[in-house]
């Protein structure tokens, strides 16, 4: 037997095995690429088989660590021990507590710091801006729904006597239908005055003027608005409740408007609109939180707490100046001038929005 010629190809063990498999199956790959593709196809799992351990059970992507790089799901067993579930729950609670501890000091006492941290990419340790906004919105409008027009007060005055405290609790807890009807805000007048105004509006065709559509449409709309306006005067609590229920929608629409005004004020800075929107979320969230605290303190019988409530409700103005000065890196005087202009335009737009809100509350009563 002659030895193989120098330079001739020598079969490796893997090549012999693959060649043997191909002969057994009756198929021989004529091209190395086809052989490689066939090998990969034979190793790929069938759709009916279970997901391999090195693939994500949620999206099927290849795992390269404890979490999926595509969907973020943790690579864990389908069935986990009870202690593992308890541990995950505790981790979630602790993580939320840590986010609260990191978020609220900057949010309340360092204007603009939270926005700057978030824009600069340090986000993991803080509550997300939109969640913070939703939380403070829920607080504010819940307190408004409880306190607006009800005349309820909490006996927090340290100089109040026990008898006076008991009387206050009885008045707050035992309100009858007659008291509820008479508990409208004082600027709306007494029930007798409101009834007189309601009759005057309902019976006077010129009390409401509509300039939409043809004569028949105008007459029909004017008649409906007169009836609804009279009903709102007779039942001011329903009108106020309707405004409070729909108030969050108006304020939500004001968020992008506020951000757009900021974009115009700082158009030369080249900042992205989303940065102004994040700032808008944080500023509105602080304002809602301050108004909530002010409303609660205003329901007390303590004079100094009510004074503190007034200052707290004014704090968003000063907060906005410092926040804009820090986030947009401008001097205090320039920031103050821009805040005044911003609030002037914002107040006009908000007033228009509140007028539409009042109209909707009247029509939908």
Coordinates of C-alpha atoms in Angstrom, one line a residue:
X1 CA 0.0 0.0 0.0
X2 CA 1.3 3.4 -0.9
X3 CA 1.3 6.3 1.7
X4 CA -0.9 9.3 1.1
X5 CA 0.7 11.9 -1.1
X6 CA 2.1 15.0 0.8
X7 CA -0.4 17.9 1.0
X8 CA -3.4 15.6 0.5
X9 CA -6.4 16.2 2.8
X10 CA -6.7 14.1 5.9
X11 CA -10.0 13.3 7.4
X12 CA -10.5 14.3 11.0
X13 CA -12.7 12.3 13.3
X14 CA -15.6 14.8 13.1
X15 CA -15.5 14.7 9.3
X16 CA -15.6 10.9 9.3
X17 CA -18.5 10.9 11.7
X18 CA -20.4 13.4 9.6
X19 CA -19.6 11.6 6.4
X20 CA -20.8 8.3 8.0
X21 CA -24.0 10.0 9.1
X22 CA -24.6 11.3 5.6
X23 CA -24.1 7.9 4.0
X24 CA -26.4 6.3 6.5
X25 CA -29.2 8.8 5.8
X26 CA -28.6 8.4 2.0
X27 CA -27.7 12.1 1.6
X28 CA -24.3 13.7 0.9
X29 CA -23.8 17.4 1.1
X30 CA -21.9 18.6 -1.9
X31 CA -21.1 22.0 -0.3
X32 CA -19.6 22.7 3.2
X33 CA -22.1 25.6 3.7
X34 CA -25.0 23.2 3.0
X35 CA -23.5 20.7 5.5
X36 CA -23.3 23.4 8.2
X37 CA -26.8 24.6 7.5
X38 CA -28.1 21.0 7.7
X39 CA -26.3 20.5 11.0
X40 CA -27.7 23.7 12.5
X41 CA -31.2 22.7 11.3
X42 CA -30.9 19.3 13.0
X43 CA -29.8 21.0 16.3
X44 CA -32.6 23.6 16.3
X45 CA -35.6 22.7 18.5
X46 CA -38.9 21.9 16.8
X47 CA -41.8 24.2 17.5
X48 CA -43.5 21.5 19.4
X49 CA -40.6 20.9 21.8
X50 CA -40.0 22.6 25.1
X51 CA -37.9 25.8 25.2
X52 CA -34.2 25.0 25.7
X53 CA -32.7 26.1 29.0
X54 CA -30.5 28.7 27.3
X55 CA -33.5 30.4 25.7
X56 CA -35.9 32.9 27.2
X57 CA -39.3 31.3 27.9
X58 CA -41.1 34.5 27.1
X59 CA -39.6 35.6 23.7
X60 CA -37.3 32.7 22.8
X61 CA -34.2 34.9 22.6
X62 CA -30.8 33.4 23.5
X63 CA -29.9 34.0 27.2
X64 CA -26.6 35.6 28.1
X65 CA -27.1 36.2 31.8
X66 CA -29.7 36.2 34.5
X67 CA -32.0 38.4 32.5
X68 CA -33.2 38.3 28.9
X69 CA -31.5 41.0 26.7
X70 CA -34.6 41.3 24.5
X71 CA -37.6 41.4 26.9
X72 CA -36.0 41.8 30.3
X73 CA -37.6 38.8 31.9
X74 CA -35.6 37.0 34.6
X75 CA -34.3 33.6 33.7
X76 CA -36.1 31.6 36.4
X77 CA -37.8 28.2 36.6
X78 CA -41.5 28.0 35.8
X79 CA -42.4 26.7 39.3
X80 CA -40.5 28.5 42.1
X81 CA -40.5 27.8 45.9
X82 CA -42.8 29.8 48.2
X83 CA -39.8 31.4 49.9
X84 CA -38.6 32.7 46.5
X85 CA -42.0 34.4 45.9
X86 CA -41.8 36.0 49.3
X87 CA -38.3 37.1 48.6
X88 CA -39.3 38.7 45.3
X89 CA -42.3 40.5 47.0
X90 CA -39.9 41.9 49.7
X91 CA -37.4 43.0 47.1
X92 CA -40.2 44.9 45.3
X93 CA -41.3 46.6 48.5
X94 CA -37.8 47.5 49.5
X95 CA -37.0 48.8 46.0
X96 CA -40.1 51.0 46.1
X97 CA -39.2 52.3 49.5
X98 CA -35.7 53.1 48.3
X99 CA -37.1 55.0 45.3
X100 CA -39.3 57.0 47.6
X101 CA -36.4 57.8 49.9
X102 CA -34.3 58.9 46.9
X103 CA -37.1 60.8 45.1
X104 CA -39.0 62.9 47.7
X105 CA -36.1 64.8 49.3
X106 CA -34.9 66.1 45.9
X107 CA -38.5 66.5 44.7
X108 CA -39.7 68.6 47.6
X109 CA -36.6 70.5 48.8
X110 CA -34.2 70.7 45.8
X111 CA -36.2 72.3 42.9
X112 CA -35.1 71.0 39.5
X113 CA -32.6 68.4 40.8
X114 CA -34.9 65.5 40.1
X115 CA -35.4 66.7 36.5
X116 CA -31.7 67.1 35.9
X117 CA -31.0 63.7 37.3
X118 CA -33.5 62.0 35.1
X119 CA -32.4 63.9 32.0
X120 CA -28.8 63.0 32.7
X121 CA -29.7 59.3 32.7
X122 CA -29.7 58.6 36.5
X123 CA -33.2 57.2 36.6
X124 CA -33.1 53.8 38.2
X125 CA -33.2 55.1 41.8
X126 CA -36.1 57.6 41.3
X127 CA -39.8 57.3 40.8
X128 CA -40.7 57.9 37.2
X129 CA -42.0 61.4 36.4
X130 CA -45.4 60.3 35.0
X131 CA -46.0 58.0 38.0
X132 CA -45.2 60.8 40.4
X133 CA -47.6 63.1 38.5
X134 CA -50.4 60.5 38.6
X135 CA -49.8 60.0 42.3
X136 CA -50.0 63.7 43.2
X137 CA -53.0 64.1 40.8
X138 CA -54.9 61.4 42.6
X139 CA -54.1 63.0 46.0
X140 CA -55.2 66.5 45.0
X141 CA -58.5 65.6 43.4
X142 CA -59.3 63.1 46.1
X143 CA -58.9 65.8 48.7
X144 CA -60.8 68.2 46.6
X145 CA -63.7 65.8 46.2
X146 CA -63.8 65.3 50.0
X147 CA -63.4 68.9 51.1
X148 CA -64.7 71.2 48.4
X149 CA -67.9 72.9 49.4
X150 CA -68.5 70.6 52.3
X151 CA -67.5 73.0 55.1
X152 CA -65.8 70.2 57.1
X153 CA -63.2 71.1 59.6
X154 CA -60.8 69.1 61.8
X155 CA -60.3 70.1 65.4
X156 CA -56.5 70.4 65.3
X157 CA -56.4 73.6 67.4
X158 CA -54.4 72.8 70.5
X159 CA -56.4 75.5 72.5
X160 CA -59.8 74.0 71.6
X161 CA -61.8 72.6 74.5
X162 CA -63.0 69.0 74.5
X163 CA -66.7 70.2 74.3
X164 CA -65.9 72.3 71.2
X165 CA -64.0 69.3 69.6
X166 CA -67.1 67.1 70.2
X167 CA -69.4 69.7 68.7
X168 CA -67.1 69.9 65.6
X169 CA -67.1 66.2 65.2
X170 CA -70.9 66.1 65.4
X171 CA -71.2 68.8 62.8
X172 CA -68.8 67.1 60.5
X173 CA -70.1 63.6 60.9
X174 CA -73.9 64.2 61.2
X175 CA -74.6 66.3 58.2
X176 CA -78.1 66.0 56.9
X177 CA -79.5 66.6 53.5
X178 CA -80.6 70.1 54.5
X179 CA -77.1 71.0 55.5
X180 CA -75.7 69.5 52.3
X181 CA -78.0 71.6 50.2
X182 CA -76.9 74.7 52.1
X183 CA -73.2 73.9 52.1
X184 CA -72.4 75.5 48.8
X185 CA -69.6 78.1 48.6
X186 CA -70.5 81.4 50.1
X187 CA -69.9 83.3 46.9
X188 CA -72.9 81.5 45.3
X189 CA -75.2 83.1 47.9
X190 CA -77.9 81.6 50.0
X191 CA -80.3 78.8 48.8
X192 CA -83.1 81.4 48.4
X193 CA -80.9 83.7 46.3
X194 CA -79.8 80.8 44.1
X195 CA -83.4 79.7 43.6
X196 CA -84.3 83.3 42.6
X197 CA -81.3 83.4 40.1
X198 CA -82.2 80.0 38.7
X199 CA -85.8 81.1 38.0
X200 CA -84.6 84.3 36.4
X201 CA -82.2 82.4 34.1
X202 CA -84.7 79.7 33.2
X203 CA -87.5 82.1 32.3
X204 CA -85.5 84.7 30.5
X205 CA -84.8 83.8 26.8
X206 CA -82.0 86.4 26.6
X207 CA -80.1 85.0 29.6
X208 CA -78.0 82.7 27.4
X209 CA -76.7 83.7 23.9
X210 CA -75.5 81.0 21.5
X211 CA -73.8 81.9 18.2
X212 CA -73.5 78.3 16.8
X213 CA -75.6 76.9 13.9
X214 CA -78.8 78.2 12.5
X215 CA -81.7 79.8 14.3
X216 CA -83.4 76.5 15.3
X217 CA -80.1 75.1 16.6
X218 CA -79.4 78.2 18.5
X219 CA -82.8 78.3 20.1
X220 CA -82.6 74.7 21.1
X221 CA -79.1 75.1 22.6
X222 CA -80.1 78.2 24.5
X223 CA -83.1 76.5 26.0
X224 CA -80.9 73.5 27.1
X225 CA -78.3 75.7 28.6
X226 CA -80.8 77.8 30.5
X227 CA -82.3 74.7 32.1
X228 CA -78.9 73.3 32.9
X229 CA -77.6 76.6 34.3
X230 CA -80.6 76.8 36.5
X231 CA -80.1 73.3 37.7
X232 CA -76.4 74.0 38.5
X233 CA -77.5 77.0 40.6
X234 CA -80.0 74.9 42.5
X235 CA -77.6 72.0 43.0
X236 CA -74.1 73.6 43.2
X237 CA -72.6 70.5 44.8
X238 CA -73.4 68.5 41.7
X239 CA -71.8 71.2 39.5
X240 CA -68.6 71.3 41.7
X241 CA -68.4 67.5 41.8
X242 CA -68.7 67.4 38.0
X243 CA -65.8 69.9 37.6
X244 CA -63.6 68.0 40.1
X245 CA -64.3 64.7 38.3
X246 CA -63.2 66.1 35.0
X247 CA -60.5 68.4 36.3
X248 CA -57.7 65.8 35.9
X249 CA -58.3 65.7 32.1
X250 CA -57.9 69.4 31.7
X251 CA -54.7 69.4 33.8
X252 CA -53.4 66.5 31.8
X253 CA -53.9 68.5 28.6
X254 CA -52.0 71.4 30.1
X255 CA -48.9 69.3 30.5
X256 CA -47.8 69.4 26.8
X257 CA -48.9 73.0 26.5
X258 CA -46.7 74.0 29.4
X259 CA -43.8 72.0 27.9
X260 CA -44.4 73.7 24.5
X261 CA -44.2 77.2 26.2
X262 CA -40.9 76.2 27.8
X263 CA -39.7 75.0 24.4
X264 CA -40.4 78.5 23.0
X265 CA -38.7 80.2 25.9
X266 CA -35.5 78.2 25.6
X267 CA -35.6 77.5 21.8
X268 CA -32.0 78.6 21.4
X269 CA -30.8 76.0 23.9
X270 CA -31.5 73.2 21.5
X271 CA -33.1 71.0 24.2
X272 CA -35.4 68.2 23.2
X273 CA -39.2 68.6 23.8
X274 CA -39.2 65.6 26.0
X275 CA -36.9 67.3 28.4
X276 CA -39.4 70.1 28.8
X277 CA -42.1 67.6 29.2
X278 CA -40.3 65.9 32.1
X279 CA -39.8 69.3 33.7
X280 CA -43.5 70.0 33.3
X281 CA -44.4 66.7 35.0
X282 CA -42.2 67.4 38.0
X283 CA -43.4 71.0 38.4
X284 CA -47.1 70.1 38.1
X285 CA -46.6 67.2 40.5
X286 CA -45.0 69.6 43.1
X287 CA -47.8 72.1 42.6
X288 CA -50.5 69.4 43.2
X289 CA -48.7 68.1 46.3
X290 CA -48.4 71.6 47.7
X291 CA -52.1 72.3 47.0
X292 CA -53.1 69.0 48.7
X293 CA -51.1 69.9 51.8
X294 CA -52.5 73.4 51.8
X295 CA -56.1 72.2 51.5
X296 CA -55.7 69.7 54.4
X297 CA -54.1 72.3 56.6
X298 CA -56.8 74.8 55.7
X299 CA -59.5 72.5 57.0
X300 CA -58.1 72.8 60.6
X301 CA -59.3 75.3 63.2
X302 CA -55.7 76.4 64.0
X303 CA -54.9 80.0 62.8
X304 CA -51.2 79.4 62.4
X305 CA -51.8 76.2 60.4
X306 CA -54.1 78.1 58.1
X307 CA -51.5 80.7 57.6
X308 CA -49.0 78.0 56.9
X309 CA -51.4 76.6 54.3
X310 CA -51.6 79.9 52.5
X311 CA -47.8 80.0 52.2
X312 CA -47.6 76.4 51.1
X313 CA -50.1 77.0 48.4
X314 CA -47.9 79.9 47.1
X315 CA -44.7 77.9 47.2
X316 CA -45.0 76.5 43.7
X317 CA -44.3 80.0 42.3
X318 CA -41.0 80.2 44.1
X319 CA -40.3 76.5 43.3
X320 CA -40.7 77.2 39.6
X321 CA -38.2 80.0 39.6
X322 CA -35.5 78.0 41.4
X323 CA -36.3 74.9 39.3
X324 CA -36.0 76.8 36.0
X325 CA -32.8 78.5 37.1
X326 CA -31.2 75.1 37.9
X327 CA -32.4 73.0 35.0
X328 CA -31.9 75.6 32.3
X329 CA -28.8 77.1 34.0
X330 CA -29.8 80.7 33.9
X331 CA -29.5 83.5 36.5
X332 CA -32.2 84.1 39.0
X333 CA -33.4 87.4 37.5
X334 CA -33.7 86.0 34.0
X335 CA -35.5 83.0 35.3
X336 CA -37.9 85.2 37.3
X337 CA -38.8 87.2 34.2
X338 CA -39.4 84.1 32.1
X339 CA -41.5 82.6 34.9
X340 CA -43.7 85.7 34.9
X341 CA -44.2 85.5 31.2
X342 CA -44.7 81.8 31.3
X343 CA -47.4 82.0 34.0
X344 CA -49.2 84.9 32.2
X345 CA -49.7 82.9 29.0
X346 CA -50.3 79.6 31.0
X347 CA -53.0 81.3 33.1
X348 CA -54.8 82.6 30.0
X349 CA -54.9 79.1 28.5
X350 CA -55.8 77.5 31.8
X351 CA -58.7 79.9 32.2
X352 CA -60.0 79.0 28.8
X353 CA -59.7 75.3 29.7
X354 CA -61.6 75.8 33.0
X355 CA -64.4 77.7 31.2
X356 CA -64.8 74.7 28.9
X357 CA -64.7 72.5 31.9
X358 CA -67.4 74.5 33.6
X359 CA -69.6 74.3 30.4
X360 CA -69.1 70.5 30.3
X361 CA -70.0 70.2 33.9
X362 CA -73.2 72.2 33.4
X363 CA -74.2 70.3 30.2
X364 CA -73.5 66.9 31.6
X365 CA -75.4 67.4 34.9

